[in-house]
Structure formats: structure tokens, C-alpha cells
């Protein structure tokens, strides 16, 4: 269990994921997501990967499977949160995988939306994309608001249960 209140005073990134989604596969297949995880957590930022896929739906994994997936992808989040009932996902309004949220040290939402400006599954697009998460983190570090602070998340729909 994790509570955002435990991370007060720290920047927190929430990443919605689904390993079966080709948009997620683009970011993990190129090492883009792992590099960003390692860079941010190395700088004291908390990275929580959230899996809100319901049992029986694409992307659903249980605890040991989530650990294995994290290891095989060489992912480096602070923690992976299993949300099979979709409680966390619905609370934040996560609609896609990947859907990214950046919470500033004051506990306020600084950014919500796409990881970047290239809503494709083309792996080559990662190299030329504007990374909105990096931009939001830079703005927070400079004491400024993220710009943009909201974008439309792209990817596969979050596979919520009924």
C-alpha cells in the first residue's frame, strides 16, 4: 500500500501502464520509459507505475507477474501499484496507457496527459518527441507552472472492470 501523503514534499510521477498496449510497448521497447524512470528516481522523484487492468482483461497481472514484468522490461519505478478494481485509475481519471500524472512537492497536480507529443506506435518517433513529463519536471524545478499542464493522453484505453 502507498499513500501520496507519505511522499509530501517530493515530486511524484504516476504512470498508467498495460504491457499489451503497443503505445506502452513503444516507450518500453525503445528504453524511453526506463531511462526516464532511472533519471527521475535517481534525482529523488517518486515513480509509481499503476496497473488498473481488470482481471481477465488485457494488461492484467497479479503481484508476482508484475514483479517479473518489471524485471524483464528493466523498468525502474519506485513501486508498481496493482489496481485491478480501478479505484486509483478512476480517482485520477486515467483514460489511456500510458497516461502520466506529475504531482508537485506541494501535493498539487502539475501535469496530466500524454508522455509526449507523438501519439503513434512508431518507435522512431521517441527520438524527435517533445517529452511533456520532462518539461513538467523542469518547470517544477524552476518554480514555474508546467506548460502545458494538461494534454490529451494517447494510447490504449485503461481496461477497467464493470
PDB file of C-alpha atoms in Angstrom:
ATOM      1  CA  UNK A   1       0.000   0.000   0.000  1.00  0.00           C
ATOM      2  CA  UNK A   2       1.144   3.508  -0.791  1.00  0.00           C
ATOM      3  CA  UNK A   3      -0.343   6.869   0.171  1.00  0.00           C
ATOM      4  CA  UNK A   4       0.573  10.103  -1.576  1.00  0.00           C
ATOM      5  CA  UNK A   5       0.666  11.776   1.826  1.00  0.00           C
ATOM      6  CA  UNK A   6       3.759   9.697   2.588  1.00  0.00           C
ATOM      7  CA  UNK A   7       5.514  11.475  -0.281  1.00  0.00           C
ATOM      8  CA  UNK A   8       4.620  15.038   0.736  1.00  0.00           C
ATOM      9  CA  UNK A   9       7.499  17.322  -0.150  1.00  0.00           C
ATOM     10  CA  UNK A  10       8.563  15.121  -3.090  1.00  0.00           C
ATOM     11  CA  UNK A  11       7.654  15.157  -6.733  1.00  0.00           C
ATOM     12  CA  UNK A  12       5.625  12.075  -7.683  1.00  0.00           C
ATOM     13  CA  UNK A  13       5.021  10.632 -11.144  1.00  0.00           C
ATOM     14  CA  UNK A  14       2.091   8.301 -11.741  1.00  0.00           C
ATOM     15  CA  UNK A  15       2.325   6.185 -14.897  1.00  0.00           C
ATOM     16  CA  UNK A  16      -0.606   4.060 -16.060  1.00  0.00           C
ATOM     17  CA  UNK A  17       0.630   1.022 -17.937  1.00  0.00           C
ATOM     18  CA  UNK A  18      -0.572  -2.046 -19.805  1.00  0.00           C
ATOM     19  CA  UNK A  19       2.189  -4.296 -21.140  1.00  0.00           C
ATOM     20  CA  UNK A  20      -0.045  -5.477 -24.008  1.00  0.00           C
ATOM     21  CA  UNK A  21      -0.592  -1.962 -25.358  1.00  0.00           C
ATOM     22  CA  UNK A  22       1.502  -1.080 -28.437  1.00  0.00           C
ATOM     23  CA  UNK A  23       1.825   2.542 -27.260  1.00  0.00           C
ATOM     24  CA  UNK A  24       3.315   1.364 -23.968  1.00  0.00           C
ATOM     25  CA  UNK A  25       5.472  -1.104 -25.905  1.00  0.00           C
ATOM     26  CA  UNK A  26       6.843   1.830 -27.938  1.00  0.00           C
ATOM     27  CA  UNK A  27       8.139   3.539 -24.807  1.00  0.00           C
ATOM     28  CA  UNK A  28       9.443   0.402 -23.121  1.00  0.00           C
ATOM     29  CA  UNK A  29      10.748  -1.181 -26.341  1.00  0.00           C
ATOM     30  CA  UNK A  30      12.955   1.830 -27.022  1.00  0.00           C
ATOM     31  CA  UNK A  31      14.107   2.132 -23.411  1.00  0.00           C
ATOM     32  CA  UNK A  32      12.490   5.572 -23.209  1.00  0.00           C
ATOM     33  CA  UNK A  33      10.315   4.843 -20.178  1.00  0.00           C
ATOM     34  CA  UNK A  34      13.071   3.024 -18.290  1.00  0.00           C
ATOM     35  CA  UNK A  35      15.573   5.846 -18.924  1.00  0.00           C
ATOM     36  CA  UNK A  36      13.099   8.410 -17.615  1.00  0.00           C
ATOM     37  CA  UNK A  37      12.356   6.230 -14.577  1.00  0.00           C
ATOM     38  CA  UNK A  38      16.046   5.831 -13.761  1.00  0.00           C
ATOM     39  CA  UNK A  39      16.805   9.518 -14.275  1.00  0.00           C
ATOM     40  CA  UNK A  40      13.916  10.729 -12.141  1.00  0.00           C
ATOM     41  CA  UNK A  41      14.186   8.234  -9.298  1.00  0.00           C
ATOM     42  CA  UNK A  42      17.936   8.896  -9.225  1.00  0.00           C
ATOM     43  CA  UNK A  43      17.043  12.532  -8.565  1.00  0.00           C
ATOM     44  CA  UNK A  44      14.751  11.671  -5.640  1.00  0.00           C
ATOM     45  CA  UNK A  45      11.490  11.704  -7.570  1.00  0.00           C
ATOM     46  CA  UNK A  46       8.961   9.005  -6.685  1.00  0.00           C
ATOM     47  CA  UNK A  47       7.719   6.998  -9.699  1.00  0.00           C
ATOM     48  CA  UNK A  48       4.620   4.875  -9.203  1.00  0.00           C
ATOM     49  CA  UNK A  49       3.597   2.622 -12.073  1.00  0.00           C
ATOM     50  CA  UNK A  50      -0.106   1.780 -11.856  1.00  0.00           C
ATOM     51  CA  UNK A  51      -1.812  -1.203 -13.481  1.00  0.00           C
ATOM     52  CA  UNK A  52      -5.586  -0.732 -13.493  1.00  0.00           C
ATOM     53  CA  UNK A  53      -6.457  -3.582 -15.864  1.00  0.00           C
ATOM     54  CA  UNK A  54      -9.291  -5.715 -14.509  1.00  0.00           C
ATOM     55  CA  UNK A  55      -8.883  -9.480 -14.103  1.00  0.00           C
ATOM     56  CA  UNK A  56      -9.409 -11.231 -17.443  1.00  0.00           C
ATOM     57  CA  UNK A  57      -8.628  -8.113 -19.484  1.00  0.00           C
ATOM     58  CA  UNK A  58      -5.570  -7.117 -21.488  1.00  0.00           C
ATOM     59  CA  UNK A  59      -2.728  -5.990 -19.240  1.00  0.00           C
ATOM     60  CA  UNK A  60      -3.971  -7.642 -16.055  1.00  0.00           C
ATOM     61  CA  UNK A  61      -1.197  -9.098 -13.907  1.00  0.00           C
ATOM     62  CA  UNK A  62      -1.012 -10.302 -10.312  1.00  0.00           C
ATOM     63  CA  UNK A  63       1.795  -9.463  -7.871  1.00  0.00           C
ATOM     64  CA  UNK A  64       4.477 -11.929  -8.946  1.00  0.00           C
ATOM     65  CA  UNK A  65       3.710 -11.342 -12.623  1.00  0.00           C
ATOM     66  CA  UNK A  66       4.058  -7.591 -12.091  1.00  0.00           C
ATOM     67  CA  UNK A  67       7.455  -8.110 -10.448  1.00  0.00           C
ATOM     68  CA  UNK A  68       8.568 -10.365 -13.306  1.00  0.00           C
ATOM     69  CA  UNK A  69       7.327  -7.885 -15.915  1.00  0.00           C
ATOM     70  CA  UNK A  70       9.162  -5.039 -14.183  1.00  0.00           C
ATOM     71  CA  UNK A  71      12.368  -7.084 -14.188  1.00  0.00           C
ATOM     72  CA  UNK A  72      12.125  -8.290 -17.804  1.00  0.00           C
ATOM     73  CA  UNK A  73      11.389  -4.751 -19.038  1.00  0.00           C
ATOM     74  CA  UNK A  74      14.308  -3.491 -16.938  1.00  0.00           C
ATOM     75  CA  UNK A  75      11.889  -0.940 -15.541  1.00  0.00           C
ATOM     76  CA  UNK A  76      12.926   1.148 -12.553  1.00  0.00           C
ATOM     77  CA  UNK A  77       9.870   2.625 -10.837  1.00  0.00           C
ATOM     78  CA  UNK A  78       9.818   3.258  -7.116  1.00  0.00           C
ATOM     79  CA  UNK A  79       6.890   0.825  -6.921  1.00  0.00           C
ATOM     80  CA  UNK A  80       4.260  -0.893  -9.053  1.00  0.00           C
ATOM     81  CA  UNK A  81       0.719  -0.479  -7.772  1.00  0.00           C
ATOM     82  CA  UNK A  82      -1.904  -3.073  -8.646  1.00  0.00           C
ATOM     83  CA  UNK A  83      -5.339  -1.521  -9.090  1.00  0.00           C
ATOM     84  CA  UNK A  84      -7.499  -4.330 -10.556  1.00  0.00           C
ATOM     85  CA  UNK A  85     -10.712  -2.720  -9.275  1.00  0.00           C
ATOM     86  CA  UNK A  86      -9.736   0.545 -10.989  1.00  0.00           C
ATOM     87  CA  UNK A  87     -10.189   2.598  -7.834  1.00  0.00           C
ATOM     88  CA  UNK A  88      -6.990   4.648  -8.258  1.00  0.00           C
ATOM     89  CA  UNK A  89      -7.396   4.947 -12.017  1.00  0.00           C
ATOM     90  CA  UNK A  90     -10.936   6.250 -11.779  1.00  0.00           C
ATOM     91  CA  UNK A  91      -9.955   8.630  -8.981  1.00  0.00           C
ATOM     92  CA  UNK A  92      -7.346  10.246 -11.236  1.00  0.00           C
ATOM     93  CA  UNK A  93      -9.383   9.928 -14.421  1.00  0.00           C
ATOM     94  CA  UNK A  94      -6.742   7.790 -16.145  1.00  0.00           C
ATOM     95  CA  UNK A  95      -8.043   7.038 -19.625  1.00  0.00           C
ATOM     96  CA  UNK A  96      -5.127   5.601 -21.567  1.00  0.00           C
ATOM     97  CA  UNK A  97      -1.895   3.685 -21.292  1.00  0.00           C
ATOM     98  CA  UNK A  98       0.430   5.362 -20.882  1.00  0.00           C
ATOM     99  CA  UNK A  99      -1.327   8.189 -19.028  1.00  0.00           C
ATOM    100  CA  UNK A 100       1.070  10.317 -16.994  1.00  0.00           C
ATOM    101  CA  UNK A 101       0.476  12.485 -13.934  1.00  0.00           C
ATOM    102  CA  UNK A 102       3.094  14.665 -12.235  1.00  0.00           C
ATOM    103  CA  UNK A 103       2.392  15.795  -8.693  1.00  0.00           C
ATOM    104  CA  UNK A 104       4.485  18.666  -7.354  1.00  0.00           C
ATOM    105  CA  UNK A 105       6.089  18.607  -3.893  1.00  0.00           C
ATOM    106  CA  UNK A 106       3.199  20.724  -2.546  1.00  0.00           C
ATOM    107  CA  UNK A 107       0.824  17.852  -3.391  1.00  0.00           C
ATOM    108  CA  UNK A 108      -0.858  19.637  -6.292  1.00  0.00           C
ATOM    109  CA  UNK A 109      -1.264  18.130  -9.728  1.00  0.00           C
ATOM    110  CA  UNK A 110       1.252  19.869 -12.005  1.00  0.00           C
ATOM    111  CA  UNK A 111       0.728  17.865 -15.201  1.00  0.00           C
ATOM    112  CA  UNK A 112      -1.720  15.326 -16.585  1.00  0.00           C
ATOM    113  CA  UNK A 113      -1.755  13.727 -20.018  1.00  0.00           C
ATOM    114  CA  UNK A 114       0.418  12.147 -22.669  1.00  0.00           C
ATOM    115  CA  UNK A 115       4.060  11.312 -22.143  1.00  0.00           C
ATOM    116  CA  UNK A 116       4.944  13.181 -25.342  1.00  0.00           C
ATOM    117  CA  UNK A 117       3.609  14.854 -28.457  1.00  0.00           C
ATOM    118  CA  UNK A 118       3.887  11.828 -30.810  1.00  0.00           C
ATOM    119  CA  UNK A 119       0.670   9.771 -30.491  1.00  0.00           C
ATOM    120  CA  UNK A 120       1.952   6.874 -32.576  1.00  0.00           C
ATOM    121  CA  UNK A 121       3.274   3.354 -32.058  1.00  0.00           C
ATOM    122  CA  UNK A 122       6.324   4.120 -34.214  1.00  0.00           C
ATOM    123  CA  UNK A 123       9.430   3.515 -32.106  1.00  0.00           C
ATOM    124  CA  UNK A 124      11.456   6.035 -34.153  1.00  0.00           C
ATOM    125  CA  UNK A 125       9.140   8.865 -33.019  1.00  0.00           C
ATOM    126  CA  UNK A 126      10.542   8.721 -29.480  1.00  0.00           C
ATOM    127  CA  UNK A 127      13.764  10.384 -30.672  1.00  0.00           C
ATOM    128  CA  UNK A 128      12.048  13.518 -32.013  1.00  0.00           C
ATOM    129  CA  UNK A 129       9.206  13.772 -29.500  1.00  0.00           C
ATOM    130  CA  UNK A 130       8.688  16.621 -27.048  1.00  0.00           C
ATOM    131  CA  UNK A 131       8.543  14.858 -23.675  1.00  0.00           C
ATOM    132  CA  UNK A 132       5.815  16.578 -21.658  1.00  0.00           C
ATOM    133  CA  UNK A 133       6.799  14.817 -18.438  1.00  0.00           C
ATOM    134  CA  UNK A 134      10.399  16.082 -18.659  1.00  0.00           C
ATOM    135  CA  UNK A 135       9.108  19.567 -19.413  1.00  0.00           C
ATOM    136  CA  UNK A 136       6.798  19.481 -16.381  1.00  0.00           C
ATOM    137  CA  UNK A 137       9.656  18.334 -14.149  1.00  0.00           C
ATOM    138  CA  UNK A 138      11.888  21.144 -15.425  1.00  0.00           C
ATOM    139  CA  UNK A 139       9.150  23.692 -14.740  1.00  0.00           C
ATOM    140  CA  UNK A 140       8.637  22.376 -11.195  1.00  0.00           C
ATOM    141  CA  UNK A 141      12.392  22.544 -10.545  1.00  0.00           C
ATOM    142  CA  UNK A 142      12.383  26.165 -11.728  1.00  0.00           C
ATOM    143  CA  UNK A 143       9.416  27.036  -9.510  1.00  0.00           C
ATOM    144  CA  UNK A 144       7.147  27.601 -12.507  1.00  0.00           C
ATOM    145  CA  UNK A 145       3.893  26.000 -13.615  1.00  0.00           C
ATOM    146  CA  UNK A 146       4.117  23.249 -16.209  1.00  0.00           C
ATOM    147  CA  UNK A 147       3.258  24.380 -19.713  1.00  0.00           C
ATOM    148  CA  UNK A 148       1.251  22.686 -20.945  1.00  0.00           C
ATOM    149  CA  UNK A 149      -0.235  21.465 -17.686  1.00  0.00           C
ATOM    150  CA  UNK A 150      -2.786  19.228 -19.417  1.00  0.00           C
ATOM    151  CA  UNK A 151      -2.658  17.320 -22.686  1.00  0.00           C
ATOM    152  CA  UNK A 152      -4.804  14.572 -24.146  1.00  0.00           C
ATOM    153  CA  UNK A 153      -3.401  11.190 -23.165  1.00  0.00           C
ATOM    154  CA  UNK A 154      -2.974   8.793 -26.059  1.00  0.00           C
ATOM    155  CA  UNK A 155      -2.663   5.033 -26.173  1.00  0.00           C
ATOM    156  CA  UNK A 156      -4.866   2.081 -25.328  1.00  0.00           C
ATOM    157  CA  UNK A 157      -7.891   2.564 -23.130  1.00  0.00           C
ATOM    158  CA  UNK A 158      -7.485   1.609 -19.496  1.00  0.00           C
ATOM    159  CA  UNK A 159      -9.171  -1.797 -19.182  1.00  0.00           C
ATOM    160  CA  UNK A 160     -11.452  -1.094 -16.240  1.00  0.00           C
ATOM    161  CA  UNK A 161     -13.850  -3.745 -14.988  1.00  0.00           C
ATOM    162  CA  UNK A 162     -17.570  -3.038 -14.804  1.00  0.00           C
TER     163      UNK A 162
END
